[in-house]
Coordinates of C-alpha atoms in Angstrom, one line a residue:
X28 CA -39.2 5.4 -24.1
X29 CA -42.1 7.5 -25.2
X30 CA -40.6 10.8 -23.0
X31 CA -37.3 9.9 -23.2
X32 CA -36.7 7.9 -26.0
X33 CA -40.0 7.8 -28.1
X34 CA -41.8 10.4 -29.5
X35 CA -44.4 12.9 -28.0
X36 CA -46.9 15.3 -29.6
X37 CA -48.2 17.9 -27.8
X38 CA -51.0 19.5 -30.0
X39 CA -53.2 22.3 -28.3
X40 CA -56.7 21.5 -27.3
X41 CA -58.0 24.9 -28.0
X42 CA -55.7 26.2 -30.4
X43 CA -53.6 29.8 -29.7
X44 CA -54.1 32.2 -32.0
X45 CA -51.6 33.9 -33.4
X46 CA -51.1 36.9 -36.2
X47 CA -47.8 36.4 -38.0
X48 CA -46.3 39.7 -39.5
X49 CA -46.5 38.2 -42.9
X50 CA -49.8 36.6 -42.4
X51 CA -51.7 39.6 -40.7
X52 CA -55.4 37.8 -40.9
X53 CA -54.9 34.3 -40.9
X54 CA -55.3 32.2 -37.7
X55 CA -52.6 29.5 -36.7
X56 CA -52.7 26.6 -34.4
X57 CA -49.2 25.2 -32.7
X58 CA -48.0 22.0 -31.4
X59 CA -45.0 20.8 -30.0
X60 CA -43.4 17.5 -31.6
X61 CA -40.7 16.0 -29.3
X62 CA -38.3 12.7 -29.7
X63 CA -35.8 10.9 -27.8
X64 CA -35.1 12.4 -24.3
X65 CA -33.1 9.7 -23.2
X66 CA -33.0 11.0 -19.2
X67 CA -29.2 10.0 -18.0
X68 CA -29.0 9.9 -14.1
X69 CA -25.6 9.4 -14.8
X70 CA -24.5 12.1 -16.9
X71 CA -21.9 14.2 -16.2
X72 CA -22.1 17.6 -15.6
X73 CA -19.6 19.6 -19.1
X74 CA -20.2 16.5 -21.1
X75 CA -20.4 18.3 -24.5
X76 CA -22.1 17.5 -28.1
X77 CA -22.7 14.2 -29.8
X78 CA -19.3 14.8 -32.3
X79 CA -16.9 14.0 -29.1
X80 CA -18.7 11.0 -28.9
X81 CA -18.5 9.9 -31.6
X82 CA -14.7 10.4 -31.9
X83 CA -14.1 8.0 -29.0
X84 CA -14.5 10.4 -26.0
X85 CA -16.6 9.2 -23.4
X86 CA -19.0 11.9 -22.3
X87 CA -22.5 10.8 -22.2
X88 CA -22.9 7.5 -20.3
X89 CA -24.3 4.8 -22.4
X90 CA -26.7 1.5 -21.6
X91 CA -23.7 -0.6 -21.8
X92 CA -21.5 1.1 -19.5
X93 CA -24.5 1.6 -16.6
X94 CA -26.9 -0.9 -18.3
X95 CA -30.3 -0.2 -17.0
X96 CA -33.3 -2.7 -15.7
X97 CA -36.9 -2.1 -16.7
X98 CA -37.6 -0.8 -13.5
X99 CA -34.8 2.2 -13.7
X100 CA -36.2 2.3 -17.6
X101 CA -39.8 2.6 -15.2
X102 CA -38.5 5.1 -13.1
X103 CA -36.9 7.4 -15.6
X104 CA -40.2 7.6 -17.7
X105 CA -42.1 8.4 -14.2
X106 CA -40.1 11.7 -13.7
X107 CA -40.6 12.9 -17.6
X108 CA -44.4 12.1 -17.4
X109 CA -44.0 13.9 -14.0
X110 CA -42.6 16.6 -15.7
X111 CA -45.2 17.0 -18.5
X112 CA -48.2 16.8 -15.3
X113 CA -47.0 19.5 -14.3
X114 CA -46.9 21.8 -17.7
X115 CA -50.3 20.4 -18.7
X116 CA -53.1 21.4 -15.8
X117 CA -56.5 19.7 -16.0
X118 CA -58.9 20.8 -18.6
X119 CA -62.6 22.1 -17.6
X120 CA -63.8 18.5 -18.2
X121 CA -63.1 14.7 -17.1
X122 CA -60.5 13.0 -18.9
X123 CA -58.9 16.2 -20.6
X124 CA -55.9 18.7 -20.2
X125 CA -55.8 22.0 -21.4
X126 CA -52.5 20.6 -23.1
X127 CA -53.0 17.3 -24.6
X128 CA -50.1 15.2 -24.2
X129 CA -49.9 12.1 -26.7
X130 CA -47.1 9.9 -25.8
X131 CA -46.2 6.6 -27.4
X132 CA -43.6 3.3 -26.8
X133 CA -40.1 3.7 -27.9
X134 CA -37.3 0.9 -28.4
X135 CA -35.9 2.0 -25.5
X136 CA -38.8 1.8 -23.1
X137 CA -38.7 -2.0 -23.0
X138 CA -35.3 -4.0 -21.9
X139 CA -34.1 -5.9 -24.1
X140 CA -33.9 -2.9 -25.8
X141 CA -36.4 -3.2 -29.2
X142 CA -37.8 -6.5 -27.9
X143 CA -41.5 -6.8 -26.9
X144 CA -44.0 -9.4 -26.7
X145 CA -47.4 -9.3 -27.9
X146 CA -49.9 -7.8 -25.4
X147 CA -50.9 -7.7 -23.1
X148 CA -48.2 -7.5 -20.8
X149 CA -46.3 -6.2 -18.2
X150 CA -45.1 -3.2 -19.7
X151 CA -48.4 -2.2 -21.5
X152 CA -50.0 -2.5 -17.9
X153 CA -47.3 -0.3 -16.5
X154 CA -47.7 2.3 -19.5
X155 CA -51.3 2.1 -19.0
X156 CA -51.3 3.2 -15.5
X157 CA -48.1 6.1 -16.1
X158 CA -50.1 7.6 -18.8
X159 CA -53.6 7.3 -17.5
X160 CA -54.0 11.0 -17.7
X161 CA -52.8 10.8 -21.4
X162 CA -54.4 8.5 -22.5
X163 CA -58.2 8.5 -23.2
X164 CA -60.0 6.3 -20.9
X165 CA -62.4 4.6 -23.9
X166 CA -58.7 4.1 -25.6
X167 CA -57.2 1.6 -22.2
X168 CA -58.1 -1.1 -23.1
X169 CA -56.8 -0.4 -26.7
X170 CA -53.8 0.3 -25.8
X171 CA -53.2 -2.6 -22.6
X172 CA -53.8 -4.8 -25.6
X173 CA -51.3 -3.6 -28.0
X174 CA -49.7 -0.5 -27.1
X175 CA -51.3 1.9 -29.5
X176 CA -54.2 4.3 -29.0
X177 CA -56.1 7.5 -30.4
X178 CA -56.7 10.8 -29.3
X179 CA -59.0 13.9 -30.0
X180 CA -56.6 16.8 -29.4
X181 CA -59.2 19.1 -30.8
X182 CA -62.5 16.9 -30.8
X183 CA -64.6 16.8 -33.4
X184 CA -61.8 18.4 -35.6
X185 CA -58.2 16.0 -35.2
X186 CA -57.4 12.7 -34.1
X187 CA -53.8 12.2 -33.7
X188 CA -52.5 8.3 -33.8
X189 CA -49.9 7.1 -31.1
X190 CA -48.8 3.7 -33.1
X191 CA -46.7 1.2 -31.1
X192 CA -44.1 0.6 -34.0
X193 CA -42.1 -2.1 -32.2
X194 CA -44.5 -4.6 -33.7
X195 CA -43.6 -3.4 -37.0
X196 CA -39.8 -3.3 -36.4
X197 CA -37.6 -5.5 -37.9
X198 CA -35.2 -5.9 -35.2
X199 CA -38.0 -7.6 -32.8
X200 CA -38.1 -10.7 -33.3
X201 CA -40.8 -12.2 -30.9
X202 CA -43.4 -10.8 -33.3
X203 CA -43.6 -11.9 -37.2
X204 CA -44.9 -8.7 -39.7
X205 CA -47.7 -7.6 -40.5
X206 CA -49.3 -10.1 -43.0
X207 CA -50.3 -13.2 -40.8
X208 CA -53.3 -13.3 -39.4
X209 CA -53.2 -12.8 -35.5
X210 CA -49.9 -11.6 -35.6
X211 CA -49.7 -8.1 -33.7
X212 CA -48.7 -6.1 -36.5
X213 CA -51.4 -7.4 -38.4
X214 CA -53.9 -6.3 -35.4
X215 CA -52.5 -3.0 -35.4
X216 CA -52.6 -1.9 -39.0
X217 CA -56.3 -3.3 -39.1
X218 CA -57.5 -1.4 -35.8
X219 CA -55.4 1.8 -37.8
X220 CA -57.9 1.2 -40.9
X221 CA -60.7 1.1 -39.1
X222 CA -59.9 3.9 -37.0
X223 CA -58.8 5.7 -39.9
X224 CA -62.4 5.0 -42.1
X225 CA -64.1 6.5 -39.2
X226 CA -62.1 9.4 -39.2
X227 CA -62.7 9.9 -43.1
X228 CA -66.8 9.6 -42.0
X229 CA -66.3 12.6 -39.2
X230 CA -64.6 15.0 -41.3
X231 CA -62.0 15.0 -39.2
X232 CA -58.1 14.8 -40.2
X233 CA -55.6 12.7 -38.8
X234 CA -51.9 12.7 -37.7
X235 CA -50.4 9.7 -37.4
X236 CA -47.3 9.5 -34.8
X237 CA -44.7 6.9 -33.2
X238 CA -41.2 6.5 -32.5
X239 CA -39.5 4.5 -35.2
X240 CA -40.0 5.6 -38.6
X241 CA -41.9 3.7 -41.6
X242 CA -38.8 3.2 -43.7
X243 CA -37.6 0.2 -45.8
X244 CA -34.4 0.1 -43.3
X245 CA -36.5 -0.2 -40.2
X246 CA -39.7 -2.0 -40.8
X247 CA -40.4 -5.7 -41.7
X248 CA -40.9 -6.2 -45.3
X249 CA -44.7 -6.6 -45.1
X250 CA -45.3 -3.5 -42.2
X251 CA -43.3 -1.3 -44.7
X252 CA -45.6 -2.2 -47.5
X253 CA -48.8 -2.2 -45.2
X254 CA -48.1 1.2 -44.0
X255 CA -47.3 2.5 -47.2
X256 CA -51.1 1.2 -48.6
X257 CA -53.0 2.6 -46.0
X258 CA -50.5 6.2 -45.8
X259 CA -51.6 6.5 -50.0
X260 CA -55.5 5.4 -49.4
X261 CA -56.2 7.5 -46.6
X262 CA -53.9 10.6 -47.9
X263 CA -57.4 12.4 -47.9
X264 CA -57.3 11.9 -44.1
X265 CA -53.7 11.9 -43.2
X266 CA -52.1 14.9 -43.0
X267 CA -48.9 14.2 -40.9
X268 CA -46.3 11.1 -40.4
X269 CA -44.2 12.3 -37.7
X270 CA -41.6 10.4 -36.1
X271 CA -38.2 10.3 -34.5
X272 CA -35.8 7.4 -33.1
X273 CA -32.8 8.0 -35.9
X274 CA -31.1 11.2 -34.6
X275 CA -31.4 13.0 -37.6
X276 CA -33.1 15.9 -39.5
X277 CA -35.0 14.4 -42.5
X278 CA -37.8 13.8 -45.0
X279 CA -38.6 10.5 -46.6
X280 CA -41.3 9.5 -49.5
X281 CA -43.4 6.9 -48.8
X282 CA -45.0 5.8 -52.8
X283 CA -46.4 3.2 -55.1
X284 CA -42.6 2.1 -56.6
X285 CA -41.3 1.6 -53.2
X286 CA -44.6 -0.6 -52.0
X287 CA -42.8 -2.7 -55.0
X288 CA -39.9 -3.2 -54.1
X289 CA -39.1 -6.3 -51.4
X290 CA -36.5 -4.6 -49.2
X291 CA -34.4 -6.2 -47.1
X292 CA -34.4 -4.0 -43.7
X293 CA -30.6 -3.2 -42.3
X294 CA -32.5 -2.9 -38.6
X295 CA -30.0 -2.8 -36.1
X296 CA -27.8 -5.7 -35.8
X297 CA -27.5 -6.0 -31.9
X298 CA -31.0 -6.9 -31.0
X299 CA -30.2 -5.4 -27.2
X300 CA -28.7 -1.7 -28.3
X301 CA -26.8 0.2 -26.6
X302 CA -29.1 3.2 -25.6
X303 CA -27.1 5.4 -26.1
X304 CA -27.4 6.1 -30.1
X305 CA -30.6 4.3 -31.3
X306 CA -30.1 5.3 -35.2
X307 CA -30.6 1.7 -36.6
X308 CA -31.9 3.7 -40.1
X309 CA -29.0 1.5 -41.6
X310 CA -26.1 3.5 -41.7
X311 CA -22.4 2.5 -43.2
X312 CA -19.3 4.1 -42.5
X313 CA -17.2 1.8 -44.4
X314 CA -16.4 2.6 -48.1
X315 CA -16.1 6.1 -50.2
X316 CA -19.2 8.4 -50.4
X317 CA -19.9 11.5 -53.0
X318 CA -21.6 13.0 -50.5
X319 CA -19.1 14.2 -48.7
X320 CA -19.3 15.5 -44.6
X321 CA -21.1 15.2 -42.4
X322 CA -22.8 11.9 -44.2
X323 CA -19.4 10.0 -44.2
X324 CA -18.4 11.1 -40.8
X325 CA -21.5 9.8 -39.3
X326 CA -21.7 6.7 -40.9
X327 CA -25.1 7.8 -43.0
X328 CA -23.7 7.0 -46.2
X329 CA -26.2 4.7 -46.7
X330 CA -28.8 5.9 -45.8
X331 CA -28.5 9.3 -47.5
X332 CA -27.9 7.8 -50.9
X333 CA -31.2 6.0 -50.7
X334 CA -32.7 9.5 -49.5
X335 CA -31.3 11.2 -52.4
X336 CA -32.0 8.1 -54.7
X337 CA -36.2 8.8 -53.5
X338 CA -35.3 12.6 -54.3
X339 CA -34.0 12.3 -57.8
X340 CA -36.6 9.7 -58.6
X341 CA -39.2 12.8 -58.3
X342 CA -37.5 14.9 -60.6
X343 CA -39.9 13.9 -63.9
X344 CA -43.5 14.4 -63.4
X345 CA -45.6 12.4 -60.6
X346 CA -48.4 12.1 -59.3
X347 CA -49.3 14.0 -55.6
X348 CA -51.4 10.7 -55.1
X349 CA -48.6 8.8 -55.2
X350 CA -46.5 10.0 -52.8
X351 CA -46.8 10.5 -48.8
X352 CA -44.3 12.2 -46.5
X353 CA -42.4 11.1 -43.4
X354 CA -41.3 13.1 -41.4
X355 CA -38.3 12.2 -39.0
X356 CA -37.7 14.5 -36.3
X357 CA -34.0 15.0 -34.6
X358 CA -33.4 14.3 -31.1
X359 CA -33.0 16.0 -27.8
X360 CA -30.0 13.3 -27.0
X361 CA -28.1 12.2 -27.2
X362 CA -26.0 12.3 -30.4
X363 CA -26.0 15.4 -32.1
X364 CA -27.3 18.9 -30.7
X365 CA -30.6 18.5 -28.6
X366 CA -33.6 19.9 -30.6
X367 CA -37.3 20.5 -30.7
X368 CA -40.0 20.8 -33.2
X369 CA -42.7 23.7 -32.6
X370 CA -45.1 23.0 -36.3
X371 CA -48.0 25.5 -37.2
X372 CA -51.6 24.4 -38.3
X373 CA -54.8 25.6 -40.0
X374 CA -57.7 26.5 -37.9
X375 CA -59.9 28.5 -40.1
X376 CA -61.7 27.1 -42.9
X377 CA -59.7 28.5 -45.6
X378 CA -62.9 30.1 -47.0
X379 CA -62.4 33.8 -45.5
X380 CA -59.6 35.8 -44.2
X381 CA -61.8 37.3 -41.4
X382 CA -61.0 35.5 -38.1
X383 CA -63.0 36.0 -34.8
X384 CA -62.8 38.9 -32.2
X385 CA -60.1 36.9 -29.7
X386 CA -61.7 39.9 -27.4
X387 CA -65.3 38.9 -27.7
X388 CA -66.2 36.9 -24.2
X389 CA -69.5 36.1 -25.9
X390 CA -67.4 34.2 -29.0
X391 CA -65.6 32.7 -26.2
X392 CA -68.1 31.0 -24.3
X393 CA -70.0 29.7 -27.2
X394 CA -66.8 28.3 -28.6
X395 CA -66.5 26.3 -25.0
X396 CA -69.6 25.3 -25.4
X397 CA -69.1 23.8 -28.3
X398 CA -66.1 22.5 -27.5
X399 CA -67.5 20.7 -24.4
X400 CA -70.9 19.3 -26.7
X401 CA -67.9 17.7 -29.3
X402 CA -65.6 16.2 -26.3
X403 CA -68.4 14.2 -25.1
X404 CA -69.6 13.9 -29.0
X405 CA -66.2 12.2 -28.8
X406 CA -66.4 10.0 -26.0
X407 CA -69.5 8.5 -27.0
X408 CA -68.4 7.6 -30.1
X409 CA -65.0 5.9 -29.0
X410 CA -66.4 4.0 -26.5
X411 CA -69.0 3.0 -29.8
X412 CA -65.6 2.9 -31.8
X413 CA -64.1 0.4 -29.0
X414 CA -67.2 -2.4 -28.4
X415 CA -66.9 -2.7 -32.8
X416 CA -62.8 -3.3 -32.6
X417 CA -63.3 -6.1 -29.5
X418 CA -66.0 -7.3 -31.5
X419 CA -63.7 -7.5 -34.6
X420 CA -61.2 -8.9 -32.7
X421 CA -63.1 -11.8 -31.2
X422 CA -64.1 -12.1 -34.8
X423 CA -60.7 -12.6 -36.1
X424 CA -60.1 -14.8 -33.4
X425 CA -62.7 -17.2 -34.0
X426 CA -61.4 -17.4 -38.1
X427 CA -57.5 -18.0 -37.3
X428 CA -55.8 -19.7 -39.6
X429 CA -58.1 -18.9 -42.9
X430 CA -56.9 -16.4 -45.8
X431 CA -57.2 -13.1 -45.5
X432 CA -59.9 -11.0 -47.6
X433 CA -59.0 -8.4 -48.9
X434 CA -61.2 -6.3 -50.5
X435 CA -61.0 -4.1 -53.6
X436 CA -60.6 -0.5 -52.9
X437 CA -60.6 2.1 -55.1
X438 CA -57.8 4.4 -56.3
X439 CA -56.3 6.8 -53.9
X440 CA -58.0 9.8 -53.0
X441 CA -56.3 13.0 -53.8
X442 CA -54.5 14.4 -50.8
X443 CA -56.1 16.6 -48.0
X444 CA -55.7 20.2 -49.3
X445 CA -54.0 23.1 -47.1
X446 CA -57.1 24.7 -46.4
X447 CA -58.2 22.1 -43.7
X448 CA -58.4 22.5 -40.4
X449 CA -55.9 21.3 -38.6
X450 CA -53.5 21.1 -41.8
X451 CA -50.3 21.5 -41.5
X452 CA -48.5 24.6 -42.7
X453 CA -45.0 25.0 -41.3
X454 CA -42.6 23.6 -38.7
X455 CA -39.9 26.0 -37.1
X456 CA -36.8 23.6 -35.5
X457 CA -35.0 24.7 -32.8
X458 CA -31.3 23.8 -31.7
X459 CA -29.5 23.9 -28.7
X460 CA -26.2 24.5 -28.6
X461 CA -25.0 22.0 -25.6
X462 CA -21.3 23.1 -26.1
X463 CA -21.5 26.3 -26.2
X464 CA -23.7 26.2 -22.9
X465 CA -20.9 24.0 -21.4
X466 CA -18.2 26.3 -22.4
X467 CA -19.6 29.2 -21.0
X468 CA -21.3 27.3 -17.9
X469 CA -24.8 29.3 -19.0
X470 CA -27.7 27.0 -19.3
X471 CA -28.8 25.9 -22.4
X472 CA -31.5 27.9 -24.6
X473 CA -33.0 27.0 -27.5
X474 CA -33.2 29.1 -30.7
X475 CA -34.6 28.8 -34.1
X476 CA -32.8 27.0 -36.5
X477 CA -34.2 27.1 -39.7
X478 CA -38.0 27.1 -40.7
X479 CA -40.1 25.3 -44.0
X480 CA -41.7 28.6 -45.0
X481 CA -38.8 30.7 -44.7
X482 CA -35.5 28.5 -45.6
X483 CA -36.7 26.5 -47.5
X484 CA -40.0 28.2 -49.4
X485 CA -42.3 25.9 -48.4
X486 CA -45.9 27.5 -48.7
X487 CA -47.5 24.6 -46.6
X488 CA -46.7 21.3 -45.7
X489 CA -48.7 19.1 -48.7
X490 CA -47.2 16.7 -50.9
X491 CA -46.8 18.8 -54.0
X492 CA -44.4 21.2 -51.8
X493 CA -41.9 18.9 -50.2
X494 CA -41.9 17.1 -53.8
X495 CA -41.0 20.0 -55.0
X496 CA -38.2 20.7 -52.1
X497 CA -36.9 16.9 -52.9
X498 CA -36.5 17.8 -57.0
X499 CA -34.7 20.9 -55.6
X500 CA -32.6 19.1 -53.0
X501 CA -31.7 16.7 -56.2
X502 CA -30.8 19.3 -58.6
X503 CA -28.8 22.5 -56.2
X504 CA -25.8 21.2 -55.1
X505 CA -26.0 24.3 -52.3
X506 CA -29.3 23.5 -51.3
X507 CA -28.3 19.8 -50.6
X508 CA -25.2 20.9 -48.8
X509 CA -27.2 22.9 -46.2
X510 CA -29.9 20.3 -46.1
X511 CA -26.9 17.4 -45.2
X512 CA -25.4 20.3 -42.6
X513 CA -29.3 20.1 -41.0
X514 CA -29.6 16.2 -41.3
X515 CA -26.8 16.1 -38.2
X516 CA -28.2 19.4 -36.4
X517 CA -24.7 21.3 -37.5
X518 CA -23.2 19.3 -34.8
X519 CA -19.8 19.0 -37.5
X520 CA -19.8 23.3 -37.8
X521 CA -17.3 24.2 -34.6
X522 CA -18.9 26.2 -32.5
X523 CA -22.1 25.6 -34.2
X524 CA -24.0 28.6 -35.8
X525 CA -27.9 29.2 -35.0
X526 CA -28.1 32.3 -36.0

């Protein structure tokens, strides 16, 4: 589910400024990145962290013990959006919030779990409806088609993507890739390009978002390499792949030598799940491991030696051109410590290190001016945006069953630089500790865990610096023992330290 099992950004429509001690003149924006809520109306109340589980207690209820329909999957996801409603009032105009909220489908949302027909359909329809406040209104039909959908969080300035990545999961098997004509992977990574070259004309920068990640484990062969193609040629517009689904704390590269590569995606092998620990990112627990705990104990093994395999491949020299970075954000449940996400972005211009009076009401209403003149800037133009996509579909339609054109594009563009607006420049991850809270019967608060900048000197969040933090990953073997400790959330430290 995109509340409780998917992932949800919540960018700020009119960023808050804020002067960082080390930073005393430079203006930051914030948004919140959440994953995997999983809401359990049968939990029980002491049920402690994700290691009991995993050692054969039974403390957090799973989809096999109380399996659920899709209309308790319906009902859950009702209360979460609920929930958000009620943190995100109406903005000054039609069809916005003063806290955007950009939701998108999860494997969990449908039943069976990580199978869903092509659209539209019932579930689309029922999405469409739940999240009519979330969703633009020029973006409906969009999205009651396949799923998927943009928004302008800050209009005129960032678009993020909500990309319905059960169509480019491997485990789903009423849908075939991303290569056949027709096929509703295919549809989506077109209506992506095109979304994306307009985007590129605007000035504008773009997040892309979703629930399961774009790795070689999870994806179809040919959605893998599709995503990969347009993450490299539109580097200059992307400036964030975030996503969630596995559980765990971690960075992957998306490059030219994996597009190469024909992988056979692990996916997960019960095409149902169990809901209660949706981490199909191909783990084994089964054989010896130099990686030591927590990898082996959580039946990563696997997965982390092709992580540190994409690491050590960046030790020699590259390319920043080359190279893209996923991000996979940890859960809130249910298997290790719940988390949250809380990233920092660029809203000057990078040119000057003056930023504007925040007391001058003048400044202010001019600014909402201008932001009301882009909004409807924006409408226009997705509605304009929309008639060209039906148009293209009908299009496509009309040519089934023909080869493909592709045509030549030329090489990829050098990646957006820090100074953009709406770049972004840090993340801070929090962690709560659920047994400690239980222990003490106090409810649970969330603290800082560890952030980019500080623990782990990253300056920004470009390529060249989480390159640089994969070489160094490679080559300290301290460095990659904290990192592994993050991976699971600590949930393997007794009693857990988030100091």
């Amino acid at each position: 589910m995109v509340w409780s099992r998917g992932s949800v950004s919540l960018p700020l429509r009119s960023p808050q400024i804020e002067f960082e001690p080390e930073w005393p003149r430079a203006p930051r924006g914030r948004f919140l990145h959440l994953s995997d809520i999983h809401p359990d109306q049968f939990y029980l109340e002491g049920a402690a962290s994700g290691q009991e589980t995993m050692q054969g207690r039974t403390i957090h209820d799973s989809d096999n013990t109380h399996p659920r329909t899709q209309d308790q999957i319906n009902q859950l996801n009702q209360a979460i959006a609920e929930k958000f409603l009620r943190i995100s009032p109406p903005g000054p105009l039609p069809d916005s919030r003063q806290l955007p909220v950009v939701p998108s489908i999860g494997n969990n949302d449908v039943y069976p779990h990580n199978i869903l027909a092509p659209g539209p359909n019932p579930i689309f329809q029922f999405f469409a409806t739940l999240w009519s406040e979330f969703i633009p209104e020029s973006q409906l039909n969009t999205f009651r088609h396949g799923g998927y959908y943009s928004s302008d969080v800050v209009p005129g300035k960032i678009r993020v993507f909500a990309l319905n990545t059960l169509y480019f999961y491997a485990p789903n098997v009423l849908v075939d890739g991303c290569k056949k004509e027709g096929e509703p992977g295919s549809e989506e990574m077109d209506w992506l390009e095109t979304k994306l070259e307009s985007v590129r004309q605007k000035k504008m920068v773009a997040y892309l978002t979703g629930h399961v990640p774009p790795d070689k484990f999870s994806y179809s062969p040919t959605c893998y390499r599709r995503y990969t193609k347009i993450a490299l040629e539109f580097q200059d517009v992307i400036v964030g792949h975030l996503f969630g689904h596995a559980n765990i704390d971690n960075f992957f590269l998306l490059s030219r030598k994996s597009r190469k590569h024909k992988e056979t995606p692990t996916g997960d092998d019960n095409p149902e799940g169990d809901g209660d620990n949706d981490d199909d990112s191909g783990g084994d627990n089964h054989g010896e491991t130099t990686l030591g705990d927590p990898v082996q104990a959580y039946g990563l093994s696997t997965y982390v030696e092709d992580l540190m395999g994409q690491y050590e491949a960046v030790i020699g020299p590259t390319k920043n051109r080359d190279y893209a970075i996923a991000l996979v954000s940890p859960a809130v449940v249910p298997t290790y410590q719940p988390t949250l996400r809380v990233f920092k972005y660029q809203v000057g211009n990078g040119t000057s290190e003056e930023p504007s009076n925040p007391g001058d009401g003048k400044q202010d209403e001019i600014d909402e001016t201008c932001m009301e003149n882009m909004q409807q800037e924006t409408q226009l133009s997705n509605k304009r945006e929309e008639a060209e996509m039906i148009r293209q579909r009908m299009k496509g339609q009309k040519k089934h069953g023909r080869k493909r054109h592709h045509r030549k594009r030329p090489k990829n563009p050098p990646p957006a630089r820090a100074s953009t607006f709406g770049f972004p420049l840090e993340y801070t991850q929090y962690v709560s500790n659920l047994t400690l809270a239980n222990e003490n019967l106090t409810p649970p608060e969330y603290v800082p865990e560890y952030n980019t900048r500080e623990d782990y000197g990253l300056q920004d969040l470009s390529v060249p610096e989480w390159l640089t933090l994969a070489r160094r990953i490679a080559t300290d073997e301290n460095l990659k023992a904290v990192y592994l400790n993050r991976l699971v959330v600590q949930s393997e430290v007794e009693g857990i330290n988030t100091a």
